[in-house]
Structure formats: structure tokens, C-alpha cells
Amino acid sequence: MTKQLILRPAEMADADLLLLWRNDVETRQASHNTDEVVLSSHLIWLEASLSKPDQRRLWVAEMMGKAVGTCRADRVENRWELSWTVAPEARGKGVAHQMLSVLVSYLDGPLVAQVRSDNMASIKVVERAGFAFDKEESGVLYYVFFRQSSSLV
């Protein structure tokens, strides 16, 4: 039986936990930007992110009341670009797939996920969640998700 995953909006009180996950060695190795982030920069970024929900939406994933990851949607033109991080202690348990599956139900319009070509775990996650490979540029794989129309013709 799968444990129920919920996404709740992130808040400033999550800053330390989000920074801890962001600076985790494995997270940084899989990220587009592999630099370590300092607290002062992180706090500025988080406050700005939370103040513009029309441009960026940030959630914390929880299972049984415990934070297990975070996911984000950035508005770029007419689409949402998605990213996610799983807490180190929650990796390998299907959390990323569950987060992405819930996240796509929260957003309208085309969705895009950019995954480093060497990040096999995230490649499996996006493909399992129904994203289709679009293109590769400079070692980054682009996946797209389009909703099926439910209208009858």
C-alpha cells in the first residue's frame, strides 16, 4: 500500500530544510547549478519566490506528516517548467514520481521538465509520469507533458 503524499505550499519556516536539501551532495550533482547555496542568498530567493505565485509556485511534499521533498513550477511564457528534490532519507521510495503525479494535477497548460542526461533517476520519474521526450541540448533532456482532451467529438 502506498502512503498518501500531499503537497503543501512552502513557507519561510521551511527555509532551513529546503537549503539542507538543496545543498545535499547528491542533489547538487543532479542539479543544473551544482554550486553550494549560502543561507543569505537562499533566504532572498525563497522570499522572492513565495511573493510571486503567478511566476513561481513552491511546495513541500509530506507523507504521514513528515517532509519528504519539494517541487517547484516556474512560469516561462505559456508553460510551467518543473523541478523537484527528494529528501536524502526518502530517496528510492517512489517519492519523486508521487510528487510529480500530484504536481501535474495542480497546473494548467503545457508542462516541461529539464533533466540532465546523466540523471537516470529523474529520467525514469518523468517518463513514468507520462512526460514525452522532446529534445536534447547541451546535455539537458527536455520532456513535455500535454493533457489529454476529455471533450467528446
Short mmCIF file of N, CA and C in Angstrom, two decimals:
data_model
loop_
_atom_site.label_atom_id
_atom_site.label_comp_id
_atom_site.label_asym_id
_atom_site.label_seq_id
_atom_site.Cartn_x
_atom_site.Cartn_y
_atom_site.Cartn_z
N MET A 1 0.84 -1.18 0.00
CA MET A 1 0.00 0.00 0.00
C MET A 1 0.88 1.24 0.00
N THR A 2 0.58 2.19 -0.88
CA THR A 2 1.36 3.41 -1.00
C THR A 2 0.89 4.42 0.03
N LYS A 3 1.83 5.06 0.69
CA LYS A 3 1.48 6.11 1.65
C LYS A 3 1.02 7.33 0.87
N GLN A 4 0.04 8.04 1.43
CA GLN A 4 -0.53 9.22 0.79
C GLN A 4 0.46 10.39 0.85
N LEU A 5 0.76 10.95 -0.31
CA LEU A 5 1.64 12.12 -0.38
C LEU A 5 0.77 13.35 -0.61
N ILE A 6 1.06 14.40 0.14
CA ILE A 6 0.38 15.68 -0.08
C ILE A 6 1.43 16.74 -0.41
N LEU A 7 1.01 17.73 -1.16
CA LEU A 7 1.85 18.90 -1.42
C LEU A 7 1.21 20.08 -0.70
N ARG A 8 1.99 20.74 0.13
CA ARG A 8 1.51 21.96 0.78
C ARG A 8 2.39 23.11 0.33
N PRO A 9 1.83 24.32 0.27
CA PRO A 9 2.65 25.45 -0.14
C PRO A 9 3.84 25.64 0.81
N ALA A 10 4.99 25.91 0.24
CA ALA A 10 6.18 26.19 1.06
C ALA A 10 5.99 27.53 1.75
N GLU A 11 6.71 27.72 2.84
CA GLU A 11 6.68 28.98 3.58
C GLU A 11 8.08 29.28 4.10
N MET A 12 8.26 30.48 4.60
CA MET A 12 9.58 30.88 5.08
C MET A 12 10.08 29.96 6.19
N ALA A 13 9.19 29.39 6.97
CA ALA A 13 9.58 28.47 8.04
C ALA A 13 10.27 27.22 7.50
N ASP A 14 10.14 26.95 6.20
CA ASP A 14 10.78 25.79 5.57
C ASP A 14 12.20 26.09 5.09
N ALA A 15 12.66 27.32 5.26
CA ALA A 15 13.93 27.76 4.66
C ALA A 15 15.10 26.84 5.00
N ASP A 16 15.29 26.51 6.26
CA ASP A 16 16.44 25.69 6.64
C ASP A 16 16.39 24.31 6.01
N LEU A 17 15.23 23.70 6.02
CA LEU A 17 15.08 22.36 5.44
C LEU A 17 15.31 22.39 3.93
N LEU A 18 14.74 23.37 3.25
CA LEU A 18 14.92 23.49 1.80
C LEU A 18 16.39 23.70 1.44
N LEU A 19 17.08 24.51 2.24
CA LEU A 19 18.50 24.75 1.99
C LEU A 19 19.32 23.48 2.24
N LEU A 20 18.98 22.75 3.28
CA LEU A 20 19.68 21.49 3.58
C LEU A 20 19.55 20.54 2.40
N TRP A 21 18.33 20.39 1.88
CA TRP A 21 18.12 19.50 0.73
C TRP A 21 18.84 20.03 -0.50
N ARG A 22 18.79 21.34 -0.73
CA ARG A 22 19.42 21.94 -1.92
C ARG A 22 20.92 21.72 -1.91
N ASN A 23 21.54 21.78 -0.74
CA ASN A 23 23.00 21.66 -0.65
C ASN A 23 23.48 20.22 -0.45
N ASP A 24 22.57 19.28 -0.39
CA ASP A 24 22.95 17.87 -0.31
C ASP A 24 23.82 17.53 -1.52
N VAL A 25 24.88 16.77 -1.31
CA VAL A 25 25.84 16.46 -2.38
C VAL A 25 25.16 15.81 -3.58
N GLU A 26 24.33 14.80 -3.34
CA GLU A 26 23.66 14.12 -4.47
C GLU A 26 22.70 15.05 -5.20
N THR A 27 22.01 15.90 -4.46
CA THR A 27 21.11 16.87 -5.09
C THR A 27 21.90 17.80 -5.99
N ARG A 28 23.00 18.31 -5.49
CA ARG A 28 23.81 19.24 -6.28
C ARG A 28 24.37 18.55 -7.52
N GLN A 29 24.77 17.30 -7.41
CA GLN A 29 25.31 16.58 -8.57
C GLN A 29 24.27 16.42 -9.66
N ALA A 30 23.00 16.35 -9.30
CA ALA A 30 21.92 16.15 -10.27
C ALA A 30 21.32 17.47 -10.75
N SER A 31 21.72 18.58 -10.14
CA SER A 31 21.14 19.88 -10.46
C SER A 31 21.83 20.53 -11.65
N HIS A 32 21.11 21.46 -12.27
CA HIS A 32 21.71 22.23 -13.36
C HIS A 32 22.78 23.16 -12.80
N ASN A 33 22.53 23.75 -11.64
CA ASN A 33 23.51 24.58 -10.95
C ASN A 33 24.04 23.76 -9.77
N THR A 34 25.30 23.37 -9.84
CA THR A 34 25.87 22.49 -8.82
C THR A 34 26.54 23.24 -7.67
N ASP A 35 26.50 24.57 -7.70
CA ASP A 35 27.13 25.36 -6.64
C ASP A 35 26.38 25.20 -5.33
N GLU A 36 27.13 25.27 -4.22
CA GLU A 36 26.50 25.29 -2.91
C GLU A 36 25.87 26.67 -2.71
N VAL A 37 24.71 26.70 -2.09
CA VAL A 37 23.98 27.94 -1.87
C VAL A 37 24.17 28.37 -0.41
N VAL A 38 24.46 29.67 -0.20
CA VAL A 38 24.62 30.18 1.16
C VAL A 38 23.27 30.65 1.69
N LEU A 39 23.13 30.64 3.01
CA LEU A 39 21.86 30.95 3.65
C LEU A 39 21.30 32.31 3.24
N SER A 40 22.12 33.34 3.24
CA SER A 40 21.61 34.68 2.92
C SER A 40 21.02 34.74 1.52
N SER A 41 21.68 34.13 0.55
CA SER A 41 21.15 34.09 -0.82
C SER A 41 19.87 33.27 -0.89
N HIS A 42 19.86 32.17 -0.17
CA HIS A 42 18.69 31.29 -0.16
C HIS A 42 17.47 32.01 0.40
N LEU A 43 17.65 32.75 1.49
CA LEU A 43 16.52 33.46 2.10
C LEU A 43 15.96 34.52 1.16
N ILE A 44 16.83 35.22 0.46
CA ILE A 44 16.38 36.22 -0.52
C ILE A 44 15.60 35.54 -1.63
N TRP A 45 16.15 34.43 -2.15
CA TRP A 45 15.49 33.68 -3.22
C TRP A 45 14.12 33.16 -2.77
N LEU A 46 14.07 32.58 -1.57
CA LEU A 46 12.83 31.99 -1.07
C LEU A 46 11.76 33.06 -0.87
N GLU A 47 12.13 34.17 -0.27
CA GLU A 47 11.15 35.25 -0.05
C GLU A 47 10.60 35.76 -1.38
N ALA A 48 11.49 35.96 -2.35
CA ALA A 48 11.05 36.42 -3.68
C ALA A 48 10.16 35.37 -4.35
N SER A 49 10.53 34.11 -4.22
CA SER A 49 9.75 33.02 -4.82
C SER A 49 8.34 32.96 -4.25
N LEU A 50 8.23 33.09 -2.95
CA LEU A 50 6.93 32.99 -2.30
C LEU A 50 6.04 34.20 -2.56
N SER A 51 6.64 35.31 -2.93
CA SER A 51 5.86 36.54 -3.14
C SER A 51 5.30 36.66 -4.55
N LYS A 52 5.62 35.73 -5.45
CA LYS A 52 5.17 35.82 -6.84
C LYS A 52 4.57 34.50 -7.32
N PRO A 53 3.42 34.10 -6.76
CA PRO A 53 2.84 32.81 -7.14
C PRO A 53 2.38 32.73 -8.59
N ASP A 54 2.24 33.85 -9.26
CA ASP A 54 1.90 33.82 -10.68
C ASP A 54 3.11 33.45 -11.53
N GLN A 55 4.32 33.57 -10.95
CA GLN A 55 5.55 33.26 -11.68
C GLN A 55 6.24 32.00 -11.17
N ARG A 56 6.13 31.75 -9.88
CA ARG A 56 6.78 30.57 -9.29
C ARG A 56 5.90 30.03 -8.18
N ARG A 57 5.73 28.71 -8.19
CA ARG A 57 4.99 28.04 -7.12
C ARG A 57 5.91 26.98 -6.52
N LEU A 58 5.92 26.94 -5.22
CA LEU A 58 6.84 26.07 -4.50
C LEU A 58 6.06 25.30 -3.43
N TRP A 59 6.25 23.99 -3.42
CA TRP A 59 5.55 23.14 -2.46
C TRP A 59 6.55 22.28 -1.69
N VAL A 60 6.11 21.85 -0.51
CA VAL A 60 6.82 20.83 0.26
C VAL A 60 5.94 19.59 0.24
N ALA A 61 6.53 18.47 -0.09
CA ALA A 61 5.81 17.19 -0.10
C ALA A 61 5.91 16.56 1.28
N GLU A 62 4.78 16.04 1.75
CA GLU A 62 4.75 15.38 3.05
C GLU A 62 4.06 14.03 2.94
N MET A 63 4.58 13.08 3.72
CA MET A 63 3.95 11.77 3.87
C MET A 63 3.83 11.51 5.37
N MET A 64 2.62 11.24 5.80
CA MET A 64 2.36 10.97 7.22
C MET A 64 2.93 12.09 8.10
N GLY A 65 2.78 13.34 7.64
CA GLY A 65 3.21 14.50 8.42
C GLY A 65 4.70 14.79 8.37
N LYS A 66 5.46 14.03 7.60
CA LYS A 66 6.91 14.23 7.51
C LYS A 66 7.28 14.78 6.14
N ALA A 67 8.08 15.84 6.13
CA ALA A 67 8.54 16.42 4.87
C ALA A 67 9.49 15.45 4.18
N VAL A 68 9.20 15.15 2.90
CA VAL A 68 10.00 14.17 2.15
C VAL A 68 10.57 14.73 0.85
N GLY A 69 10.24 15.97 0.52
CA GLY A 69 10.76 16.55 -0.71
C GLY A 69 10.12 17.89 -1.01
N THR A 70 10.53 18.45 -2.12
CA THR A 70 10.00 19.73 -2.56
C THR A 70 9.88 19.72 -4.07
N CYS A 71 8.92 20.45 -4.58
CA CYS A 71 8.80 20.60 -6.03
C CYS A 71 8.41 22.04 -6.35
N ARG A 72 8.73 22.42 -7.57
CA ARG A 72 8.59 23.81 -7.98
C ARG A 72 8.09 23.87 -9.40
N ALA A 73 7.32 24.92 -9.68
CA ALA A 73 6.85 25.20 -11.04
C ALA A 73 7.16 26.66 -11.34
N ASP A 74 7.92 26.89 -12.40
CA ASP A 74 8.26 28.25 -12.84
C ASP A 74 7.51 28.55 -14.12
N ARG A 75 6.81 29.69 -14.15
CA ARG A 75 6.08 30.10 -15.35
C ARG A 75 7.06 30.71 -16.33
N VAL A 76 7.16 30.11 -17.50
CA VAL A 76 8.01 30.61 -18.58
C VAL A 76 7.12 30.70 -19.82
N GLU A 77 6.84 31.93 -20.22
CA GLU A 77 5.91 32.18 -21.33
C GLU A 77 4.59 31.48 -21.04
N ASN A 78 4.16 30.56 -21.87
CA ASN A 78 2.85 29.92 -21.69
C ASN A 78 2.93 28.55 -21.04
N ARG A 79 4.07 28.19 -20.47
CA ARG A 79 4.23 26.85 -19.92
C ARG A 79 4.79 26.93 -18.49
N TRP A 80 4.72 25.81 -17.81
CA TRP A 80 5.33 25.66 -16.49
C TRP A 80 6.55 24.75 -16.62
N GLU A 81 7.68 25.18 -16.07
CA GLU A 81 8.89 24.35 -16.02
C GLU A 81 8.99 23.79 -14.60
N LEU A 82 9.09 22.48 -14.51
CA LEU A 82 9.03 21.79 -13.23
C LEU A 82 10.40 21.32 -12.76
N SER A 83 10.57 21.33 -11.45
CA SER A 83 11.78 20.75 -10.85
C SER A 83 11.40 20.19 -9.48
N TRP A 84 12.23 19.30 -8.97
CA TRP A 84 11.91 18.64 -7.71
C TRP A 84 13.18 18.14 -7.05
N THR A 85 13.08 17.95 -5.74
CA THR A 85 14.17 17.41 -4.93
C THR A 85 13.54 16.47 -3.91
N VAL A 86 14.14 15.33 -3.73
CA VAL A 86 13.68 14.37 -2.73
C VAL A 86 14.65 14.41 -1.56
N ALA A 87 14.11 14.44 -0.35
CA ALA A 87 14.95 14.40 0.85
C ALA A 87 15.84 13.17 0.80
N PRO A 88 17.11 13.30 1.21
CA PRO A 88 18.02 12.15 1.14
C PRO A 88 17.47 10.88 1.77
N GLU A 89 16.81 11.00 2.91
CA GLU A 89 16.30 9.81 3.60
C GLU A 89 15.06 9.21 2.93
N ALA A 90 14.49 9.91 1.94
CA ALA A 90 13.29 9.42 1.26
C ALA A 90 13.57 8.91 -0.15
N ARG A 91 14.82 8.95 -0.57
CA ARG A 91 15.16 8.52 -1.93
C ARG A 91 14.96 7.02 -2.11
N GLY A 92 14.61 6.65 -3.36
CA GLY A 92 14.44 5.25 -3.70
C GLY A 92 13.12 4.66 -3.25
N LYS A 93 12.18 5.50 -2.85
CA LYS A 93 10.89 5.02 -2.34
C LYS A 93 9.71 5.48 -3.20
N GLY A 94 9.99 6.01 -4.39
CA GLY A 94 8.92 6.44 -5.27
C GLY A 94 8.36 7.82 -4.98
N VAL A 95 9.02 8.57 -4.11
CA VAL A 95 8.53 9.89 -3.71
C VAL A 95 8.50 10.86 -4.90
N ALA A 96 9.55 10.88 -5.70
CA ALA A 96 9.60 11.83 -6.83
C ALA A 96 8.46 11.58 -7.80
N HIS A 97 8.19 10.33 -8.10
CA HIS A 97 7.08 10.01 -9.00
C HIS A 97 5.75 10.48 -8.42
N GLN A 98 5.54 10.23 -7.14
CA GLN A 98 4.29 10.66 -6.50
C GLN A 98 4.19 12.19 -6.50
N MET A 99 5.29 12.88 -6.20
CA MET A 99 5.26 14.35 -6.22
C MET A 99 4.89 14.87 -7.60
N LEU A 100 5.54 14.34 -8.61
CA LEU A 100 5.29 14.80 -9.98
C LEU A 100 3.86 14.49 -10.41
N SER A 101 3.36 13.34 -10.04
CA SER A 101 1.98 12.98 -10.39
C SER A 101 0.97 13.93 -9.76
N VAL A 102 1.19 14.31 -8.52
CA VAL A 102 0.30 15.28 -7.87
C VAL A 102 0.49 16.66 -8.48
N LEU A 103 1.73 17.04 -8.70
CA LEU A 103 2.03 18.37 -9.23
C LEU A 103 1.36 18.62 -10.58
N VAL A 104 1.39 17.67 -11.48
CA VAL A 104 0.78 17.90 -12.80
C VAL A 104 -0.73 18.15 -12.69
N SER A 105 -1.35 17.63 -11.64
CA SER A 105 -2.79 17.86 -11.47
C SER A 105 -3.08 19.27 -10.95
N TYR A 106 -2.07 19.97 -10.44
CA TYR A 106 -2.25 21.32 -9.89
C TYR A 106 -2.11 22.40 -10.95
N LEU A 107 -1.54 22.07 -12.10
CA LEU A 107 -1.15 23.09 -13.08
C LEU A 107 -1.91 22.93 -14.38
N ASP A 108 -2.12 24.06 -15.05
CA ASP A 108 -2.77 24.04 -16.36
C ASP A 108 -1.72 24.32 -17.44
N GLY A 109 -2.08 24.03 -18.66
CA GLY A 109 -1.19 24.33 -19.78
C GLY A 109 -0.06 23.33 -19.92
N PRO A 110 0.80 23.56 -20.91
CA PRO A 110 1.93 22.66 -21.14
C PRO A 110 2.92 22.68 -19.97
N LEU A 111 3.48 21.52 -19.68
CA LEU A 111 4.47 21.37 -18.62
C LEU A 111 5.76 20.86 -19.24
N VAL A 112 6.89 21.36 -18.72
CA VAL A 112 8.20 20.97 -19.22
C VAL A 112 9.08 20.57 -18.04
N ALA A 113 9.85 19.52 -18.21
CA ALA A 113 10.86 19.13 -17.23
C ALA A 113 12.20 19.05 -17.96
N GLN A 114 13.20 19.73 -17.40
CA GLN A 114 14.55 19.67 -17.95
C GLN A 114 15.39 18.79 -17.03
N VAL A 115 15.96 17.74 -17.59
CA VAL A 115 16.69 16.76 -16.80
C VAL A 115 18.08 16.57 -17.39
N ARG A 116 19.08 16.61 -16.52
CA ARG A 116 20.44 16.33 -17.01
C ARG A 116 20.48 14.92 -17.58
N SER A 117 21.20 14.77 -18.68
CA SER A 117 21.23 13.47 -19.36
C SER A 117 21.86 12.36 -18.52
N ASP A 118 22.63 12.72 -17.48
CA ASP A 118 23.24 11.71 -16.61
C ASP A 118 22.41 11.45 -15.34
N ASN A 119 21.23 12.05 -15.24
CA ASN A 119 20.37 11.89 -14.07
C ASN A 119 19.32 10.81 -14.37
N MET A 120 19.75 9.56 -14.30
CA MET A 120 18.88 8.45 -14.67
C MET A 120 17.63 8.35 -13.78
N ALA A 121 17.76 8.68 -12.51
CA ALA A 121 16.60 8.60 -11.62
C ALA A 121 15.49 9.55 -12.08
N SER A 122 15.85 10.80 -12.40
CA SER A 122 14.83 11.76 -12.84
C SER A 122 14.30 11.44 -14.23
N ILE A 123 15.13 10.87 -15.07
CA ILE A 123 14.65 10.45 -16.40
C ILE A 123 13.54 9.40 -16.23
N LYS A 124 13.78 8.43 -15.35
CA LYS A 124 12.77 7.40 -15.09
C LYS A 124 11.50 8.02 -14.51
N VAL A 125 11.66 9.00 -13.63
CA VAL A 125 10.50 9.64 -13.00
C VAL A 125 9.63 10.33 -14.03
N VAL A 126 10.23 11.16 -14.90
CA VAL A 126 9.41 11.90 -15.88
C VAL A 126 8.76 10.97 -16.89
N GLU A 127 9.48 9.95 -17.30
CA GLU A 127 8.90 9.02 -18.27
C GLU A 127 7.75 8.23 -17.64
N ARG A 128 7.92 7.81 -16.41
CA ARG A 128 6.86 7.07 -15.72
C ARG A 128 5.64 7.95 -15.47
N ALA A 129 5.86 9.26 -15.31
CA ALA A 129 4.76 10.20 -15.06
C ALA A 129 4.04 10.63 -16.33
N GLY A 130 4.47 10.09 -17.48
CA GLY A 130 3.76 10.39 -18.72
C GLY A 130 4.32 11.53 -19.54
N PHE A 131 5.50 12.01 -19.19
CA PHE A 131 6.14 13.05 -19.99
C PHE A 131 6.77 12.40 -21.22
N ALA A 132 6.79 13.14 -22.32
CA ALA A 132 7.37 12.64 -23.57
C ALA A 132 8.67 13.39 -23.86
N PHE A 133 9.68 12.65 -24.30
CA PHE A 133 10.95 13.27 -24.68
C PHE A 133 10.72 14.21 -25.85
N ASP A 134 11.29 15.41 -25.76
CA ASP A 134 11.15 16.42 -26.81
C ASP A 134 12.47 16.63 -27.54
N LYS A 135 13.54 16.94 -26.79
CA LYS A 135 14.83 17.24 -27.43
C LYS A 135 15.94 17.18 -26.39
N GLU A 136 17.18 17.21 -26.90
CA GLU A 136 18.36 17.30 -26.04
C GLU A 136 19.19 18.47 -26.50
N GLU A 137 19.62 19.28 -25.54
CA GLU A 137 20.51 20.41 -25.83
C GLU A 137 21.56 20.49 -24.74
N SER A 138 22.81 20.45 -25.12
CA SER A 138 23.93 20.64 -24.19
C SER A 138 23.84 19.75 -22.95
N GLY A 139 23.53 18.49 -23.14
CA GLY A 139 23.48 17.56 -22.02
C GLY A 139 22.22 17.64 -21.18
N VAL A 140 21.23 18.40 -21.65
CA VAL A 140 19.95 18.51 -20.94
C VAL A 140 18.85 17.92 -21.81
N LEU A 141 18.07 17.02 -21.21
CA LEU A 141 16.94 16.41 -21.91
C LEU A 141 15.68 17.20 -21.57
N TYR A 142 14.90 17.52 -22.58
CA TYR A 142 13.66 18.26 -22.39
C TYR A 142 12.49 17.29 -22.58
N TYR A 143 11.63 17.25 -21.57
CA TYR A 143 10.43 16.42 -21.61
C TYR A 143 9.21 17.32 -21.52
N VAL A 144 8.14 16.95 -22.22
CA VAL A 144 6.91 17.73 -22.20
C VAL A 144 5.74 16.86 -21.78
N PHE A 145 4.76 17.51 -21.18
CA PHE A 145 3.55 16.83 -20.73
C PHE A 145 2.36 17.62 -21.24
N PHE A 146 1.54 16.97 -22.03
CA PHE A 146 0.31 17.59 -22.52
C PHE A 146 -0.86 16.77 -22.01
N ARG A 147 -1.87 17.45 -21.54
CA ARG A 147 -3.07 16.76 -21.05
C ARG A 147 -3.88 16.22 -22.21
N GLN A 148 -4.48 15.08 -21.99
CA GLN A 148 -5.40 14.52 -22.98
C GLN A 148 -6.71 15.30 -22.90
N SER A 149 -7.25 15.63 -24.03
CA SER A 149 -8.54 16.31 -24.06
C SER A 149 -9.63 15.34 -23.63
N SER A 150 -10.51 15.82 -22.77
CA SER A 150 -11.60 14.95 -22.31
C SER A 150 -12.91 15.24 -23.05
N SER A 151 -12.86 16.16 -24.01
CA SER A 151 -14.08 16.50 -24.73
C SER A 151 -14.42 15.42 -25.75
N LEU A 152 -15.69 15.21 -25.95
CA LEU A 152 -16.16 14.23 -26.93
C LEU A 152 -16.43 14.95 -28.24
N VAL A 153 -15.99 14.37 -29.33
CA VAL A 153 -16.19 15.00 -30.64
C VAL A 153 -17.32 14.31 -31.37
#
